Amino acid sequence: MNRREALLMGVVACGPLLLAGAEAPSLDPAVVNAGMEHVKLENGHVRVIEGVLQPGDKEKMHSHPAFVTYVIAGGRIRNHFADGKVVEAELKTGDVLYREPQTHWVENIGTTAIHFLVMELKSPG
């Protein structure tokens, strides 16, 4: 076996190990939507994310464990889910919403800024 063949065999053998170390795209809302959302509090029980979506703003796809949203200033949204489902909704100031874990992205389709807190619930233990 010549040197080139040995190198090629090494690359083929190590390829899966190299790919396993590659990072997958983040689905953390505070990372992918850092310009609109940031972590206000995080501990072993909860993570609180504050966000503001200006009219026309579109989040990037992200995931949440079970969570509660408190709407500080409401508006109209279009919620896009990972399975392709799309739902439009009116968020009213003062609304408190519980949601099961989900992967989605939201766009502000209204004319006012939407201001909210998302409280992601962590599993005890």
XYZ file of N, CA and C in Angstrom:
375
model
N 0.855 -1.164 0.000
C 0.000 0.000 0.000
C 0.909 1.238 0.000
N 0.635 2.146 -0.931
C 1.444 3.366 -0.980
C 0.911 4.405 0.012
N 1.648 5.477 0.120
C 1.319 6.504 1.118
C -0.052 7.136 0.860
N -0.376 7.373 -0.400
C -1.658 7.983 -0.754
C -2.817 7.072 -0.367
N -2.691 5.785 -0.659
C -3.742 4.827 -0.307
C -3.906 4.738 1.211
N -2.799 4.753 1.946
C -2.857 4.689 3.405
C -3.566 5.926 3.968
N -3.278 7.098 3.416
C -3.920 8.329 3.857
C -5.417 8.276 3.573
N -5.782 7.823 2.384
C -7.186 7.709 2.009
C -7.920 6.749 2.941
N -7.302 5.613 3.259
C -7.919 4.639 4.165
C -8.118 5.261 5.553
N -7.153 6.049 5.997
C -7.269 6.709 7.304
C -8.408 7.702 7.333
N -8.573 8.473 6.262
C -9.663 9.443 6.177
C -11.005 8.733 6.190
N -11.119 7.657 5.425
C -12.368 6.900 5.377
C -12.688 6.319 6.756
N -11.677 5.780 7.431
C -11.897 5.174 8.741
C -12.263 6.213 9.800
N -11.686 7.405 9.725
C -11.916 8.428 10.743
C -13.068 9.371 10.406
N -13.573 9.343 9.217
C -14.634 10.257 8.790
C -15.816 10.312 9.734
N -16.402 9.151 10.112
C -17.540 9.201 11.030
C -17.196 9.836 12.376
N -15.987 9.625 12.860
C -15.590 10.238 14.125
C -15.497 11.748 13.990
N -14.995 12.216 12.861
C -14.901 13.658 12.640
C -16.283 14.284 12.544
N -17.202 13.615 11.874
C -18.557 14.136 11.734
C -19.292 14.127 13.064
N -19.038 13.128 13.897
C -19.700 13.049 15.198
C -19.344 14.246 16.064
N -18.169 14.809 15.875
C -17.748 15.962 16.659
C -18.282 17.268 16.127
N -18.846 17.267 14.924
C -19.368 18.504 14.341
C -20.616 18.933 15.108
N -20.728 20.226 15.362
C -21.870 20.725 16.099
C -23.077 20.852 15.190
N -24.238 20.429 15.719
C -25.496 20.611 15.007
C -25.908 22.070 15.175
N -26.715 22.588 14.250
C -27.186 23.967 14.401
C -27.943 24.115 15.724
N -27.765 25.232 16.389
C -28.429 25.469 17.669
C -29.918 25.684 17.468
N -30.701 25.164 18.405
C -32.134 25.433 18.433
C -32.501 26.208 19.695
N -31.483 26.775 20.355
C -31.686 27.568 21.560
C -32.201 28.942 21.147
N -33.408 29.327 21.608
C -33.961 30.613 21.169
C -33.081 31.811 21.525
N -32.384 31.752 22.650
C -31.533 32.873 23.054
C -30.260 32.950 22.223
N -29.930 31.873 21.524
C -28.756 31.861 20.642
C -29.164 32.273 19.231
N -30.150 31.578 18.653
C -30.509 31.843 17.253
C -31.268 33.156 17.068
N -31.882 33.664 18.140
C -32.616 34.934 18.064
C -32.009 35.975 19.005
N -30.694 35.950 19.120
C -29.990 36.790 20.097
C -30.276 38.279 19.927
N -30.601 38.722 18.760
C -30.907 40.135 18.553
C -32.260 40.546 19.107
N -33.135 39.567 19.353
C -34.496 39.856 19.820
C -34.789 39.300 21.205
N -34.025 38.303 21.643
C -34.351 37.586 22.870
C -33.091 37.342 23.692
N -33.219 37.471 25.011
C -32.069 37.203 25.873
C -32.519 36.615 27.212
N -31.625 35.862 27.823
C -31.914 35.184 29.078
C -31.844 36.196 30.216
N -32.920 36.267 31.004
C -32.986 37.163 32.169
C -32.628 36.428 33.454
N -32.925 35.113 33.505
C -32.683 34.314 34.701
C -32.564 32.864 34.282
N -31.618 32.147 34.890
C -31.544 30.711 34.671
C -31.025 30.061 35.943
N -31.730 29.003 36.364
C -31.288 28.206 37.491
C -31.701 26.754 37.238
N -31.673 25.921 38.240
C -31.989 24.512 38.065
C -33.458 24.215 37.839
N -34.326 25.225 37.991
C -35.765 25.015 37.861
C -36.390 25.655 36.628
N -35.819 26.790 36.207
C -36.466 27.574 35.148
C -35.421 28.398 34.400
N -35.748 28.719 33.161
C -34.975 29.702 32.394
C -35.981 30.712 31.862
N -35.714 31.986 32.116
C -36.618 33.052 31.693
C -35.950 33.834 30.573
N -36.661 33.924 29.454
C -36.176 34.633 28.270
C -37.107 35.815 28.007
N -36.520 37.006 27.860
C -37.296 38.186 27.497
C -37.110 38.440 26.014
N -38.207 38.765 25.348
C -38.125 39.025 23.920
C -38.983 40.194 23.488
N -38.541 40.833 22.416
C -39.315 41.893 21.768
C -39.256 41.629 20.268
N -40.430 41.511 19.660
C -40.531 41.353 18.206
C -41.170 42.615 17.642
N -40.411 43.333 16.854
C -40.935 44.521 16.181
C -41.821 44.068 15.009
N -42.719 44.938 14.525
C -43.531 44.576 13.364
C -42.639 44.090 12.217
N -42.984 42.938 11.656
C -42.216 42.366 10.554
C -41.077 41.458 10.985
N -40.688 41.469 12.271
C -39.618 40.593 12.749
C -40.013 39.124 12.600
N -39.015 38.313 12.261
C -39.197 36.867 12.135
C -38.100 36.175 12.921
N -38.504 35.315 13.850
C -37.530 34.519 14.574
C -36.954 33.445 13.653
N -35.877 32.827 14.095
C -35.346 31.627 13.444
C -35.905 30.417 14.196
N -35.926 29.277 13.517
C -36.433 28.049 14.126
C -35.689 27.773 15.425
N -36.447 27.408 16.469
C -35.863 27.099 17.772
C -36.794 26.157 18.535
N -36.306 25.651 19.657
C -37.081 24.707 20.467
C -37.191 25.185 21.904
N -38.276 24.742 22.544
C -38.497 24.996 23.965
C -38.902 23.688 24.630
N -38.491 23.470 25.887
C -39.165 22.454 26.695
C -40.544 23.029 27.042
N -41.330 22.371 27.874
C -42.612 22.945 28.316
C -42.337 24.361 28.828
N -43.254 25.296 28.524
C -43.003 26.693 28.894
C -44.285 27.467 29.133
N -44.126 28.596 29.828
C -45.202 29.547 30.067
C -44.768 30.869 29.455
N -45.677 31.518 28.739
C -45.400 32.843 28.179
C -46.280 33.874 28.862
N -45.680 34.973 29.285
C -46.415 36.123 29.799
C -46.257 37.238 28.775
N -47.378 37.757 28.283
C -47.371 38.796 27.260
C -47.403 40.165 27.937
N -46.300 40.888 27.821
C -46.185 42.224 28.399
C -46.878 43.245 27.505
N -46.678 43.120 26.196
C -47.354 43.971 25.203
C -47.733 43.081 24.037
N -49.010 43.020 23.746
C -49.516 42.075 22.760
C -49.445 42.541 21.323
N -49.902 41.658 20.447
C -49.930 41.923 19.014
C -50.325 40.677 18.252
N -50.189 40.738 16.956
C -50.620 39.638 16.081
C -49.395 38.856 15.608
N -49.466 37.506 15.731
C -48.350 36.649 15.331
C -48.796 35.575 14.348
N -47.811 35.061 13.644
C -47.973 33.845 12.828
C -46.926 32.872 13.365
N -47.388 31.733 13.874
C -46.538 30.733 14.493
C -46.324 29.593 13.506
N -45.067 29.314 13.162
C -44.695 28.272 12.199
C -44.068 27.112 12.967
N -44.676 25.922 12.878
C -44.189 24.759 13.602
C -43.303 23.890 12.711
N -42.466 23.081 13.349
C -41.509 22.241 12.623
C -42.195 21.270 11.669
N -43.431 20.875 11.974
C -44.147 19.926 11.110
C -44.834 20.603 9.930
N -44.655 21.929 9.793
C -45.249 22.665 8.677
C -46.555 23.364 9.019
N -47.132 23.058 10.155
C -48.379 23.703 10.573
C -48.122 25.183 10.837
N -49.062 26.039 10.438
C -48.962 27.481 10.645
C -50.249 27.952 11.308
N -50.113 28.728 12.394
C -51.272 29.229 13.129
C -51.099 30.724 13.370
N -52.140 31.494 13.086
C -52.133 32.919 13.400
C -52.894 33.135 14.696
N -52.434 34.086 15.491
C -53.081 34.343 16.775
C -52.893 35.795 17.179
N -53.807 36.258 18.015
C -53.714 37.574 18.636
C -53.262 37.349 20.071
N -52.107 37.915 20.427
C -51.635 37.855 21.804
C -52.084 39.135 22.488
N -52.824 39.000 23.582
C -53.324 40.173 24.281
C -52.422 40.504 25.457
N -52.214 41.786 25.691
C -51.436 42.231 26.840
C -52.001 41.599 28.103
N -51.118 40.986 28.896
C -51.532 40.333 30.129
C -51.829 38.851 29.985
N -51.890 38.333 28.740
C -52.118 36.898 28.540
C -51.019 36.084 29.207
N -51.388 34.940 29.758
C -50.449 33.962 30.281
C -50.808 32.643 29.611
N -49.845 32.060 28.899
C -50.101 30.868 28.081
C -49.149 29.739 28.467
N -49.686 28.530 28.648
C -48.850 27.357 28.871
C -48.746 26.592 27.558
N -47.550 26.101 27.227
C -47.342 25.326 26.007
C -46.479 24.102 26.312
N -46.814 23.004 25.680
C -46.004 21.788 25.740
C -44.727 22.036 24.933
N -43.707 21.165 25.081
C -42.470 21.349 24.304
C -42.776 21.477 22.810
N -42.016 22.342 22.152
C -42.243 22.549 20.722
C -41.015 23.126 20.041
N -40.987 22.911 18.734
C -39.998 23.523 17.856
C -40.788 24.375 16.878
N -40.424 25.655 16.788
C -41.212 26.594 15.983
C -40.418 27.876 15.727
N -41.037 28.757 14.962
C -40.567 30.138 14.851
C -41.786 31.026 14.683
N -41.668 32.259 15.146
C -42.795 33.194 15.160
C -42.433 34.430 14.355
N -43.436 34.974 13.680
C -43.254 36.279 13.038
C -44.329 37.231 13.541
N -43.955 38.499 13.701
C -44.890 39.540 14.117
C -45.554 40.078 12.855
N -46.831 39.758 12.693
C -47.562 40.194 11.497
C -48.444 41.404 11.785
N -48.293 41.974 12.982
C -49.085 43.132 13.362
C -48.342 44.432 13.135
N -48.878 45.484 13.726
C -48.318 46.828 13.544
C -47.683 47.386 14.808
N -47.644 46.572 15.878
C -47.066 47.018 17.142
C -45.992 46.033 17.596
N -45.076 46.514 18.430
C -44.050 45.642 19.002
C -44.715 44.682 19.992
N -44.257 43.439 19.993
C -44.722 42.431 20.944
C -43.594 42.201 21.947
N -43.932 42.321 23.224
C -42.948 42.176 24.301
C -43.429 41.031 25.186
N -42.546 40.090 25.497
C -42.987 38.890 26.213
C -41.872 38.315 27.075
N -42.275 37.491 28.034
C -41.369 36.665 28.818
C -41.748 35.210 28.583
N -40.760 34.385 28.300
C -40.955 32.941 28.173
C -40.248 32.287 29.349
N -40.978 31.511 30.122
C -40.421 30.785 31.256
C -40.358 29.307 30.879
N -39.168 28.844 30.516
C -38.960 27.441 30.166
C -38.815 26.634 31.455
N -39.620 25.577 31.577
C -39.626 24.756 32.783
C -38.607 23.640 32.662
N -37.804 23.458 33.690
C -36.808 22.391 33.692
C -37.341 21.222 34.517
N -36.976 20.012 34.109
C -37.403 18.830 34.838
C -36.719 18.787 36.199
N -37.491 18.470 37.250
C -36.847 18.355 38.560
C -35.878 17.172 38.582
N -34.859 17.303 39.369
C -33.951 16.170 39.504
C -32.609 16.520 39.159
